[in-house]
């Protein structure tokens, strides 16, 4: 359940922002999570209320956008969608592909009041 | 708390009964338009009263860990110390492997060990019995080591120049994959009692590792474990992964692991 510590990092980034430009509370939090990213969206939602309690982010709406995964084939160099991390290139069958999108977990923006 | 499903804002409270509880529950990525009044740019239904603003952040959630990891990595580079992050499921035999590897490497260069477990200092005590320095990190409820913890552990160890640092992560094939500790390489340990399809079931860890050690090879005659299928599974997830088979119990293959470590340490001394 490393989503708890990831959520603590998210709340930490929000608290950093609160020190930079004070606001009274956070209304919504927009995250981008890669389809192959380091967390399960349901687990992030599950632990959000507990981690955010007592912080400026308490009660905020958590909006998680899932970024589809894409990889570049090491052989044919073409970029194609990835369902599973270990799928072969659908165009040439080569196994070695470098993920170019879908690994991320990013705090994109906050709506604050 | 969002009145629609309990996942969101506290501005719309469907019920108030004076005791705090959580309504969090998993649900997949939907939104509640048009019922979610908090989602729009104005939010409140009081014209002219709303001062909502949007702040762009665009930061990687693991950015803080990445900063600590970069600092650890820079410190290790200055020291000329090779750091290996040893990851596996619980019970694969990481500590026994380290005890025997330390013995196989002999006193050829200074070795230090950081041990990560949820509780107890049993593993650090086992390592100290070999005569090398070890510090135990107890993560409590935490399921992985992070770079901040490892930085503090490095302070405690007072690392020598040109040494070797083993970081034995918490036994867990999932969470430690996401946390860079500043190591040179992740080394994933898979024991023959675990099943040859583990790389396919837990691909993130095998994708993040540079070396897979297939351990407890002395048990192979008693098991149905298919070494070739296991190798193929690991290479399917990570075509660049190197694979060594060994037994900490009999010592078979430990020399090859020691040679791998020496080769990686030599690369540190010879920056391109």
mmCIF file of C-alpha atoms in Angstrom:
data_model
loop_
_atom_site.group_PDB
_atom_site.id
_atom_site.type_symbol
_atom_site.label_atom_id
_atom_site.label_comp_id
_atom_site.label_asym_id
_atom_site.label_seq_id
_atom_site.Cartn_x
_atom_site.Cartn_y
_atom_site.Cartn_z
ATOM 1 C CA UNK A 1 0.000 0.000 0.000
ATOM 2 C CA UNK A 2 2.676 2.494 -1.042
ATOM 3 C CA UNK A 3 -0.172 4.704 -2.268
ATOM 4 C CA UNK A 4 -0.299 6.113 1.282
ATOM 5 C CA UNK A 5 3.231 7.457 1.026
ATOM 6 C CA UNK A 6 2.607 8.692 -2.531
ATOM 7 C CA UNK A 7 -0.473 10.515 -1.216
ATOM 8 C CA UNK A 8 1.624 11.975 1.608
ATOM 9 C CA UNK A 9 3.992 13.299 -1.079
ATOM 10 C CA UNK A 10 1.044 14.841 -2.943
ATOM 11 C CA UNK A 11 -0.227 16.537 0.223
ATOM 12 C CA UNK A 12 3.372 17.677 0.896
ATOM 13 C CA UNK A 13 3.573 19.341 -2.529
ATOM 14 C CA UNK A 14 0.205 21.050 -1.870
ATOM 15 C CA UNK A 15 1.415 22.291 1.507
ATOM 16 C CA UNK A 16 4.583 23.636 -0.170
ATOM 17 C CA UNK A 17 2.331 25.519 -2.599
ATOM 18 C CA UNK A 18 0.210 26.803 0.285
ATOM 19 C CA UNK A 19 3.300 28.341 1.871
ATOM 20 C CA UNK A 20 4.219 30.009 -1.449
ATOM 21 C CA UNK A 21 0.794 31.473 -2.193
ATOM 22 C CA UNK A 22 -1.651 31.132 0.673
ATOM 23 C CA UNK A 23 -5.244 30.049 0.067
ATOM 24 C CA UNK A 24 -7.944 28.967 2.455
ATOM 25 C CA UNK A 25 -8.592 25.523 1.072
ATOM 26 C CA UNK A 26 -8.197 23.267 -1.931
ATOM 27 C CA UNK A 27 -11.335 22.615 -3.920
ATOM 28 C CA UNK A 28 -9.938 20.129 -6.415
ATOM 29 C CA UNK A 29 -6.695 18.314 -7.123
ATOM 30 C CA UNK A 30 -5.883 17.146 -10.621
ATOM 31 C CA UNK A 31 -3.472 14.221 -10.970
ATOM 32 C CA UNK A 32 -2.190 12.474 -14.058
ATOM 33 C CA UNK A 33 -1.454 8.796 -13.601
ATOM 34 C CA UNK A 34 0.068 6.630 -16.297
ATOM 35 C CA UNK A 35 -1.651 3.368 -17.128
ATOM 36 C CA UNK A 36 1.640 1.672 -16.164
ATOM 37 C CA UNK A 37 2.258 4.219 -13.405
ATOM 38 C CA UNK A 38 3.395 3.487 -9.860
ATOM 39 C CA UNK A 39 -0.063 3.493 -8.243
ATOM 40 C CA UNK A 40 -3.581 2.158 -8.441
ATOM 41 C CA UNK A 41 -6.113 4.974 -8.830
ATOM 42 C CA UNK A 42 -8.593 3.283 -6.512
ATOM 43 C CA UNK A 43 -5.940 2.922 -3.813
ATOM 44 C CA UNK A 44 -5.047 6.617 -4.157
ATOM 45 C CA UNK A 45 -8.716 7.562 -3.747
ATOM 46 C CA UNK A 46 -9.098 5.137 -0.874
ATOM 47 C CA UNK A 47 -6.300 6.673 1.200
ATOM 48 C CA UNK A 48 -6.872 10.312 0.194
ATOM 49 C CA UNK A 49 -9.421 11.187 2.896
ATOM 50 C CA UNK A 50 -7.291 9.729 5.660
ATOM 51 C CA UNK A 51 -4.054 11.390 4.529
ATOM 52 C CA UNK A 52 -5.667 14.771 3.734
ATOM 53 C CA UNK A 53 -7.515 15.054 7.033
ATOM 54 C CA UNK A 54 -6.435 18.132 8.972
ATOM 55 C CA UNK A 55 -4.565 19.629 5.988
ATOM 56 C CA UNK A 56 -5.528 22.389 3.527
ATOM 57 C CA UNK A 57 -6.464 19.600 1.115
ATOM 58 C CA UNK A 58 -9.108 18.093 3.372
ATOM 59 C CA UNK A 59 -12.399 17.725 1.517
ATOM 60 C CA UNK A 60 -10.952 18.437 -1.926
ATOM 61 C CA UNK A 61 -12.197 16.621 -5.010
ATOM 62 C CA UNK A 62 -9.553 14.240 -6.327
ATOM 63 C CA UNK A 63 -9.545 14.100 -10.113
ATOM 64 C CA UNK A 64 -7.270 11.381 -11.559
ATOM 65 C CA UNK A 65 -6.734 11.407 -15.331
ATOM 66 C CA UNK A 66 -5.305 8.149 -16.689
ATOM 67 C CA UNK A 67 -2.601 8.598 -19.336
ATOM 68 C CA UNK A 68 -2.546 5.754 -21.889
ATOM 69 C CA UNK A 69 0.779 3.971 -22.209
ATOM 70 C CA UNK A 70 2.890 4.186 -25.367
ATOM 71 C CA UNK A 71 6.278 2.712 -26.170
ATOM 72 C CA UNK A 72 8.923 3.147 -28.859
ATOM 73 C CA UNK A 73 10.188 -0.067 -30.436
ATOM 74 C CA UNK A 74 13.971 -0.446 -30.189
ATOM 75 C CA UNK A 75 14.030 -2.095 -33.628
ATOM 76 C CA UNK A 76 11.544 -0.266 -35.878
ATOM 77 C CA UNK A 77 11.522 2.958 -33.780
ATOM 78 C CA UNK A 78 7.775 3.366 -34.135
ATOM 79 C CA UNK A 79 5.581 4.392 -31.202
ATOM 80 C CA UNK A 80 2.544 2.232 -30.474
ATOM 81 C CA UNK A 81 0.076 1.825 -27.588
ATOM 82 C CA UNK A 82 0.988 -0.579 -24.796
ATOM 83 C CA UNK A 83 -1.524 -2.766 -22.990
ATOM 84 C CA UNK A 84 0.966 -4.731 -20.907
ATOM 85 C CA UNK A 85 4.512 -3.675 -20.154
ATOM 86 C CA UNK A 86 5.936 -6.808 -21.734
ATOM 87 C CA UNK A 87 3.958 -6.916 -24.995
ATOM 88 C CA UNK A 88 5.955 -7.265 -28.217
ATOM 89 C CA UNK A 89 5.873 -4.449 -30.784
ATOM 90 C CA UNK A 90 2.590 -4.958 -32.717
ATOM 91 C CA UNK A 91 4.248 -3.760 -35.932
ATOM 92 C CA UNK A 92 7.471 -5.786 -36.061
ATOM 93 C CA UNK A 93 7.232 -8.273 -33.169
ATOM 94 C CA UNK A 94 10.401 -7.050 -31.429
ATOM 95 C CA UNK A 95 10.317 -7.511 -27.631
ATOM 96 C CA UNK A 96 12.415 -4.529 -26.592
ATOM 97 C CA UNK A 97 10.400 -1.351 -26.287
ATOM 98 C CA UNK A 98 11.036 1.829 -24.327
ATOM 99 C CA UNK A 99 8.020 3.283 -22.563
ATOM 100 C CA UNK A 100 7.580 6.905 -23.675
ATOM 101 C CA UNK A 101 4.279 7.627 -21.886
ATOM 102 C CA UNK A 102 2.239 5.886 -19.235
ATOM 103 C CA UNK A 103 4.781 5.704 -16.380
ATOM 104 C CA UNK A 104 3.930 9.050 -14.824
ATOM 105 C CA UNK A 105 2.316 10.171 -11.597
ATOM 106 C CA UNK A 106 2.057 13.943 -11.640
ATOM 107 C CA UNK A 107 0.313 16.634 -9.655
ATOM 108 C CA UNK A 108 -0.930 18.839 -12.495
ATOM 109 C CA UNK A 109 -3.007 21.575 -10.911
ATOM 110 C CA UNK A 110 -5.021 22.682 -7.939
ATOM 111 C CA UNK A 111 -8.209 24.663 -7.807
ATOM 112 C CA UNK A 112 -8.100 26.708 -4.624
ATOM 113 C CA UNK A 113 -10.280 29.257 -2.873
ATOM 114 C CA UNK B 1 -17.463 15.005 1.511
ATOM 115 C CA UNK B 2 -19.186 14.674 -1.828
ATOM 116 C CA UNK B 3 -22.876 13.987 -1.348
ATOM 117 C CA UNK B 4 -23.052 11.928 -4.515
ATOM 118 C CA UNK B 5 -20.698 9.131 -3.628
ATOM 119 C CA UNK B 6 -18.654 10.249 -0.652
ATOM 120 C CA UNK B 7 -15.373 10.653 -2.489
ATOM 121 C CA UNK B 8 -14.897 14.364 -2.785
ATOM 122 C CA UNK B 9 -15.621 17.782 -1.389
ATOM 123 C CA UNK B 10 -16.811 18.467 2.102
ATOM 124 C CA UNK B 11 -18.891 21.432 0.936
ATOM 125 C CA UNK B 12 -21.877 19.226 0.193
ATOM 126 C CA UNK B 13 -22.534 17.177 3.262
ATOM 127 C CA UNK B 14 -25.449 14.819 2.859
ATOM 128 C CA UNK B 15 -25.598 14.044 6.514
ATOM 129 C CA UNK B 16 -24.119 15.405 9.675
ATOM 130 C CA UNK B 17 -24.178 13.214 12.703
ATOM 131 C CA UNK B 18 -21.285 14.546 14.685
ATOM 132 C CA UNK B 19 -18.848 11.699 14.372
ATOM 133 C CA UNK B 20 -15.964 11.587 12.011
ATOM 134 C CA UNK B 21 -15.723 8.728 9.584
ATOM 135 C CA UNK B 22 -14.465 8.120 6.107
ATOM 136 C CA UNK B 23 -16.630 7.320 3.138
ATOM 137 C CA UNK B 24 -13.764 6.651 0.809
ATOM 138 C CA UNK B 25 -14.406 3.815 -1.571
ATOM 139 C CA UNK B 26 -12.913 2.706 -4.838
ATOM 140 C CA UNK B 27 -14.660 3.684 -8.014
ATOM 141 C CA UNK B 28 -13.215 4.054 -11.429
ATOM 142 C CA UNK B 29 -12.424 7.485 -12.689
ATOM 143 C CA UNK B 30 -15.910 8.850 -13.238
ATOM 144 C CA UNK B 31 -17.134 12.312 -12.426
ATOM 145 C CA UNK B 32 -20.512 13.373 -11.201
ATOM 146 C CA UNK B 33 -21.581 16.071 -13.637
ATOM 147 C CA UNK B 34 -24.029 17.654 -13.544
ATOM 148 C CA UNK B 35 -24.528 16.995 -9.813
ATOM 149 C CA UNK B 36 -21.059 17.981 -8.644
ATOM 150 C CA UNK B 37 -21.256 21.676 -7.872
ATOM 151 C CA UNK B 38 -17.661 21.807 -6.743
ATOM 152 C CA UNK B 39 -16.253 20.780 -10.113
ATOM 153 C CA UNK B 40 -16.980 23.948 -12.137
ATOM 154 C CA UNK B 41 -14.861 27.088 -12.234
ATOM 155 C CA UNK B 42 -17.342 29.017 -10.099
ATOM 156 C CA UNK B 43 -18.201 26.226 -7.709
ATOM 157 C CA UNK B 44 -20.426 28.072 -5.295
ATOM 158 C CA UNK B 45 -23.889 29.277 -6.208
ATOM 159 C CA UNK B 46 -23.278 32.792 -4.983
ATOM 160 C CA UNK B 47 -22.607 35.015 -8.007
ATOM 161 C CA UNK B 48 -19.636 37.290 -7.573
ATOM 162 C CA UNK B 49 -18.574 35.717 -4.286
ATOM 163 C CA UNK B 50 -16.302 32.984 -5.575
ATOM 164 C CA UNK B 51 -12.565 33.518 -5.584
ATOM 165 C CA UNK B 52 -11.531 30.157 -6.921
ATOM 166 C CA UNK B 53 -8.286 30.103 -8.866
ATOM 167 C CA UNK B 54 -6.299 27.410 -10.520
ATOM 168 C CA UNK B 55 -2.638 26.847 -9.734
ATOM 169 C CA UNK B 56 -0.531 24.894 -12.222
ATOM 170 C CA UNK B 57 1.891 22.636 -10.382
ATOM 171 C CA UNK B 58 3.123 20.061 -12.948
ATOM 172 C CA UNK B 59 5.286 18.179 -10.504
ATOM 173 C CA UNK B 60 6.208 14.548 -10.401
ATOM 174 C CA UNK B 61 4.810 13.016 -7.202
ATOM 175 C CA UNK B 62 8.038 11.145 -6.716
ATOM 176 C CA UNK B 63 10.015 14.386 -7.216
ATOM 177 C CA UNK B 64 10.898 14.686 -3.522
ATOM 178 C CA UNK B 65 12.105 11.095 -3.428
ATOM 179 C CA UNK B 66 14.004 11.717 -6.677
ATOM 180 C CA UNK B 67 15.774 14.726 -5.090
ATOM 181 C CA UNK B 68 16.881 12.664 -2.090
ATOM 182 C CA UNK B 69 17.905 9.821 -4.412
ATOM 183 C CA UNK B 70 20.007 12.193 -6.558
ATOM 184 C CA UNK B 71 21.691 13.491 -3.419
ATOM 185 C CA UNK B 72 22.437 9.928 -2.231
ATOM 186 C CA UNK B 73 23.754 9.028 -5.690
ATOM 187 C CA UNK B 74 26.057 12.083 -5.787
ATOM 188 C CA UNK B 75 27.382 11.223 -2.328
ATOM 189 C CA UNK B 76 28.033 7.609 -3.344
ATOM 190 C CA UNK B 77 29.792 8.777 -6.514
ATOM 191 C CA UNK B 78 32.080 11.095 -4.501
ATOM 192 C CA UNK B 79 32.917 8.164 -2.227
ATOM 193 C CA UNK B 80 33.439 5.805 -5.148
ATOM 194 C CA UNK B 81 31.026 3.402 -3.447
ATOM 195 C CA UNK B 82 28.884 0.907 -5.362
ATOM 196 C CA UNK B 83 25.355 0.672 -3.930
ATOM 197 C CA UNK B 84 23.071 -2.265 -4.749
ATOM 198 C CA UNK B 85 19.383 -2.205 -3.835
ATOM 199 C CA UNK B 86 18.377 -5.824 -3.132
ATOM 200 C CA UNK B 87 14.658 -6.416 -3.673
ATOM 201 C CA UNK B 88 12.478 -9.523 -3.460
ATOM 202 C CA UNK B 89 9.377 -10.988 -1.882
ATOM 203 C CA UNK B 90 9.637 -11.910 1.828
ATOM 204 C CA UNK B 91 11.402 -15.188 2.482
ATOM 205 C CA UNK B 92 13.444 -15.379 -0.706
ATOM 206 C CA UNK B 93 16.607 -15.503 1.383
ATOM 207 C CA UNK B 94 18.016 -11.989 0.886
ATOM 208 C CA UNK B 95 19.763 -11.839 4.254
ATOM 209 C CA UNK B 96 21.273 -15.327 3.959
ATOM 210 C CA UNK B 97 22.430 -14.396 0.447
ATOM 211 C CA UNK B 98 24.091 -11.234 1.810
ATOM 212 C CA UNK B 99 25.761 -13.087 4.691
ATOM 213 C CA UNK B 100 27.249 -15.636 2.267
ATOM 214 C CA UNK B 101 28.143 -13.015 -0.352
ATOM 215 C CA UNK B 102 29.978 -10.949 2.262
ATOM 216 C CA UNK B 103 31.953 -14.074 3.196
ATOM 217 C CA UNK B 104 32.688 -14.807 -0.491
ATOM 218 C CA UNK B 105 33.903 -11.243 -1.115
ATOM 219 C CA UNK B 106 36.182 -11.541 1.917
ATOM 220 C CA UNK B 107 37.923 -8.496 3.291
ATOM 221 C CA UNK B 108 38.786 -7.245 -0.182
ATOM 222 C CA UNK B 109 36.941 -4.003 0.297
ATOM 223 C CA UNK B 110 34.878 -2.248 2.944
ATOM 224 C CA UNK B 111 31.259 -3.428 2.956
ATOM 225 C CA UNK B 112 28.321 -1.737 4.665
ATOM 226 C CA UNK B 113 24.711 -2.867 4.812
ATOM 227 C CA UNK B 114 21.408 -1.042 5.259
ATOM 228 C CA UNK B 115 18.636 -3.405 6.351
ATOM 229 C CA UNK B 116 14.984 -2.528 5.790
ATOM 230 C CA UNK B 117 12.189 -4.335 7.596
ATOM 231 C CA UNK B 118 8.863 -3.314 9.043
ATOM 232 C CA UNK B 119 9.938 -4.458 12.513
ATOM 233 C CA UNK B 120 12.887 -5.971 14.436
ATOM 234 C CA UNK B 121 16.637 -5.638 14.000
ATOM 235 C CA UNK B 122 17.159 -9.373 13.462
ATOM 236 C CA UNK B 123 18.605 -8.920 9.983
ATOM 237 C CA UNK B 124 21.089 -6.203 10.963
ATOM 238 C CA UNK B 125 22.268 -8.431 13.822
ATOM 239 C CA UNK B 126 22.818 -11.321 11.402
ATOM 240 C CA UNK B 127 24.837 -9.031 9.118
ATOM 241 C CA UNK B 128 26.895 -7.578 12.006
ATOM 242 C CA UNK B 129 27.815 -11.119 13.032
ATOM 243 C CA UNK B 130 29.828 -11.297 9.786
ATOM 244 C CA UNK B 131 31.937 -8.371 10.982
ATOM 245 C CA UNK B 132 30.640 -5.668 8.627
ATOM 246 C CA UNK B 133 28.799 -2.500 9.585
ATOM 247 C CA UNK B 134 25.016 -2.631 9.369
ATOM 248 C CA UNK B 135 22.202 -0.282 10.256
ATOM 249 C CA UNK B 136 18.574 -1.329 10.552
ATOM 250 C CA UNK B 137 15.704 0.815 9.272
ATOM 251 C CA UNK B 138 12.295 -0.153 10.623
ATOM 252 C CA UNK B 139 9.620 1.219 8.330
ATOM 253 C CA UNK B 140 6.751 0.552 10.762
ATOM 254 C CA UNK B 141 3.699 0.316 8.561
ATOM 255 C CA UNK B 142 5.730 1.340 5.508
ATOM 256 C CA UNK B 143 6.089 -1.222 2.751
ATOM 257 C CA UNK B 144 9.324 0.054 1.160
ATOM 258 C CA UNK B 145 12.464 2.060 1.822
ATOM 259 C CA UNK B 146 12.607 5.577 0.398
ATOM 260 C CA UNK B 147 15.615 7.703 -0.481
ATOM 261 C CA UNK B 148 15.199 9.958 2.545
ATOM 262 C CA UNK B 149 15.448 7.009 4.967
ATOM 263 C CA UNK B 150 18.481 5.680 3.117
ATOM 264 C CA UNK B 151 20.243 9.066 3.276
ATOM 265 C CA UNK B 152 19.897 9.047 7.075
ATOM 266 C CA UNK B 153 21.072 5.434 7.264
ATOM 267 C CA UNK B 154 24.146 6.423 5.221
ATOM 268 C CA UNK B 155 24.874 9.141 7.827
ATOM 269 C CA UNK B 156 24.802 6.501 10.564
ATOM 270 C CA UNK B 157 27.110 4.161 8.653
ATOM 271 C CA UNK B 158 29.817 6.786 8.095
ATOM 272 C CA UNK B 159 30.556 5.184 4.708
ATOM 273 C CA UNK B 160 34.214 4.653 3.812
ATOM 274 C CA UNK B 161 35.830 5.537 0.457
ATOM 275 C CA UNK B 162 35.658 2.993 -2.366
ATOM 276 C CA UNK B 163 33.308 0.682 -0.531
ATOM 277 C CA UNK B 164 30.363 -1.517 -1.308
ATOM 278 C CA UNK B 165 26.909 -0.755 0.094
ATOM 279 C CA UNK B 166 24.142 -3.341 0.096
ATOM 280 C CA UNK B 167 20.662 -1.991 0.741
ATOM 281 C CA UNK B 168 18.321 -4.846 1.631
ATOM 282 C CA UNK B 169 14.855 -3.514 0.889
ATOM 283 C CA UNK B 170 11.644 -4.503 2.649
ATOM 284 C CA UNK B 171 10.460 -7.898 1.378
ATOM 285 C CA UNK B 172 7.841 -6.850 -1.174
ATOM 286 C CA UNK B 173 7.764 -7.417 -4.940
ATOM 287 C CA UNK B 174 5.532 -4.399 -5.625
ATOM 288 C CA UNK B 175 6.153 -1.131 -3.812
ATOM 289 C CA UNK B 176 9.985 -0.842 -3.752
ATOM 290 C CA UNK B 177 9.982 -0.807 -7.575
ATOM 291 C CA UNK B 178 8.739 2.788 -7.608
ATOM 292 C CA UNK B 179 11.314 4.238 -5.189
ATOM 293 C CA UNK B 180 14.785 5.123 -6.423
ATOM 294 C CA UNK B 181 17.144 5.065 -3.423
ATOM 295 C CA UNK B 182 20.190 6.424 -5.270
ATOM 296 C CA UNK B 183 21.573 2.941 -5.900
ATOM 297 C CA UNK B 184 23.655 1.992 -8.921
ATOM 298 C CA UNK B 185 21.528 -1.100 -9.602
ATOM 299 C CA UNK B 186 18.444 -2.839 -8.349
ATOM 300 C CA UNK B 187 19.099 -6.560 -7.931
ATOM 301 C CA UNK B 188 15.953 -8.680 -7.757
ATOM 302 C CA UNK B 189 16.172 -11.988 -5.901
ATOM 303 C CA UNK B 190 13.776 -14.743 -6.937
ATOM 304 C CA UNK B 191 13.994 -18.094 -5.168
ATOM 305 C CA UNK B 192 13.164 -21.362 -6.870
ATOM 306 C CA UNK B 193 10.405 -22.035 -4.317
ATOM 307 C CA UNK B 194 8.394 -19.065 -5.595
ATOM 308 C CA UNK B 195 7.272 -20.113 -9.085
ATOM 309 C CA UNK B 196 8.751 -19.287 -12.464
ATOM 310 C CA UNK B 197 5.997 -16.868 -13.521
ATOM 311 C CA UNK B 198 6.779 -14.239 -10.853
ATOM 312 C CA UNK B 199 8.367 -11.861 -13.426
ATOM 313 C CA UNK B 200 5.094 -11.835 -15.381
ATOM 314 C CA UNK B 201 2.978 -11.412 -12.252
ATOM 315 C CA UNK B 202 5.109 -8.593 -10.816
ATOM 316 C CA UNK B 203 6.608 -7.034 -13.938
ATOM 317 C CA UNK B 204 7.417 -3.599 -12.488
ATOM 318 C CA UNK B 205 10.084 -4.981 -10.163
ATOM 319 C CA UNK B 206 11.753 -7.067 -12.865
ATOM 320 C CA UNK B 207 11.542 -4.177 -15.331
ATOM 321 C CA UNK B 208 13.308 -1.906 -12.817
ATOM 322 C CA UNK B 209 16.136 -4.348 -12.028
ATOM 323 C CA UNK B 210 19.453 -4.835 -13.825
ATOM 324 C CA UNK B 211 20.217 -8.264 -12.387
ATOM 325 C CA UNK B 212 18.017 -11.182 -11.357
ATOM 326 C CA UNK B 213 19.455 -13.720 -8.938
ATOM 327 C CA UNK B 214 17.675 -17.034 -9.121
ATOM 328 C CA UNK B 215 18.442 -18.432 -5.675
ATOM 329 C CA UNK B 216 18.034 -21.711 -3.763
ATOM 330 C CA UNK B 217 19.272 -23.597 -6.817
ATOM 331 C CA UNK B 218 20.197 -26.498 -4.511
ATOM 332 C CA UNK B 219 16.450 -27.208 -4.173
ATOM 333 C CA UNK B 220 15.880 -27.569 -7.925
ATOM 334 C CA UNK B 221 16.082 -31.402 -7.917
ATOM 335 C CA UNK B 222 13.150 -31.451 -5.463
ATOM 336 C CA UNK B 223 10.949 -28.917 -7.287
ATOM 337 C CA UNK B 224 9.042 -28.639 -10.554
ATOM 338 C CA UNK B 225 10.552 -25.200 -11.118
ATOM 339 C CA UNK B 226 11.305 -24.586 -14.819
ATOM 340 C CA UNK B 227 14.483 -22.487 -14.920
ATOM 341 C CA UNK B 228 14.245 -21.874 -18.664
ATOM 342 C CA UNK B 229 10.622 -20.673 -18.411
ATOM 343 C CA UNK B 230 11.654 -18.363 -15.569
ATOM 344 C CA UNK B 231 14.504 -16.877 -17.604
ATOM 345 C CA UNK B 232 12.163 -16.335 -20.545
ATOM 346 C CA UNK B 233 9.584 -14.659 -18.318
ATOM 347 C CA UNK B 234 12.206 -12.275 -16.904
ATOM 348 C CA UNK B 235 13.611 -11.458 -20.351
ATOM 349 C CA UNK B 236 10.125 -10.877 -21.698
ATOM 350 C CA UNK B 237 9.519 -8.198 -19.062
ATOM 351 C CA UNK B 238 13.050 -6.780 -19.294
ATOM 352 C CA UNK B 239 15.134 -7.814 -22.332
ATOM 353 C CA UNK B 240 18.237 -6.208 -20.760
ATOM 354 C CA UNK B 241 18.138 -8.027 -17.418
ATOM 355 C CA UNK B 242 21.134 -10.192 -16.528
ATOM 356 C CA UNK B 243 20.404 -13.497 -14.792
ATOM 357 C CA UNK B 244 22.557 -15.560 -12.445
ATOM 358 C CA UNK B 245 21.551 -18.807 -10.747
ATOM 359 C CA UNK B 246 23.013 -19.532 -7.342
ATOM 360 C CA UNK B 247 22.643 -21.234 -3.992
ATOM 361 C CA UNK B 248 23.652 -19.344 -0.869
ATOM 362 C CA UNK B 249 23.508 -22.679 0.982
ATOM 363 C CA UNK B 250 25.996 -24.604 -1.163
ATOM 364 C CA UNK B 251 27.880 -21.606 -2.543
ATOM 365 C CA UNK B 252 27.168 -22.599 -6.147
ATOM 366 C CA UNK B 253 27.152 -19.491 -8.338
ATOM 367 C CA UNK B 254 28.241 -17.098 -5.565
ATOM 368 C CA UNK B 255 31.565 -16.573 -7.341
ATOM 369 C CA UNK B 256 29.758 -15.396 -10.460
ATOM 370 C CA UNK B 257 27.745 -12.916 -8.367
ATOM 371 C CA UNK B 258 30.972 -11.663 -6.747
ATOM 372 C CA UNK B 259 32.490 -11.235 -10.223
ATOM 373 C CA UNK B 260 29.406 -9.288 -11.352
ATOM 374 C CA UNK B 261 29.811 -6.979 -8.347
ATOM 375 C CA UNK B 262 33.533 -6.462 -9.050
ATOM 376 C CA UNK B 263 32.820 -5.669 -12.697
ATOM 377 C CA UNK B 264 30.201 -3.071 -11.724
ATOM 378 C CA UNK B 265 32.511 -1.525 -9.117
ATOM 379 C CA UNK B 266 35.296 -1.319 -11.722
ATOM 380 C CA UNK B 267 32.963 0.731 -13.932
ATOM 381 C CA UNK B 268 32.611 3.239 -11.082
ATOM 382 C CA UNK B 269 36.372 3.730 -10.937
ATOM 383 C CA UNK B 270 36.493 4.241 -14.686
ATOM 384 C CA UNK B 271 33.996 7.013 -15.459
ATOM 385 C CA UNK B 272 33.363 7.303 -19.172
#
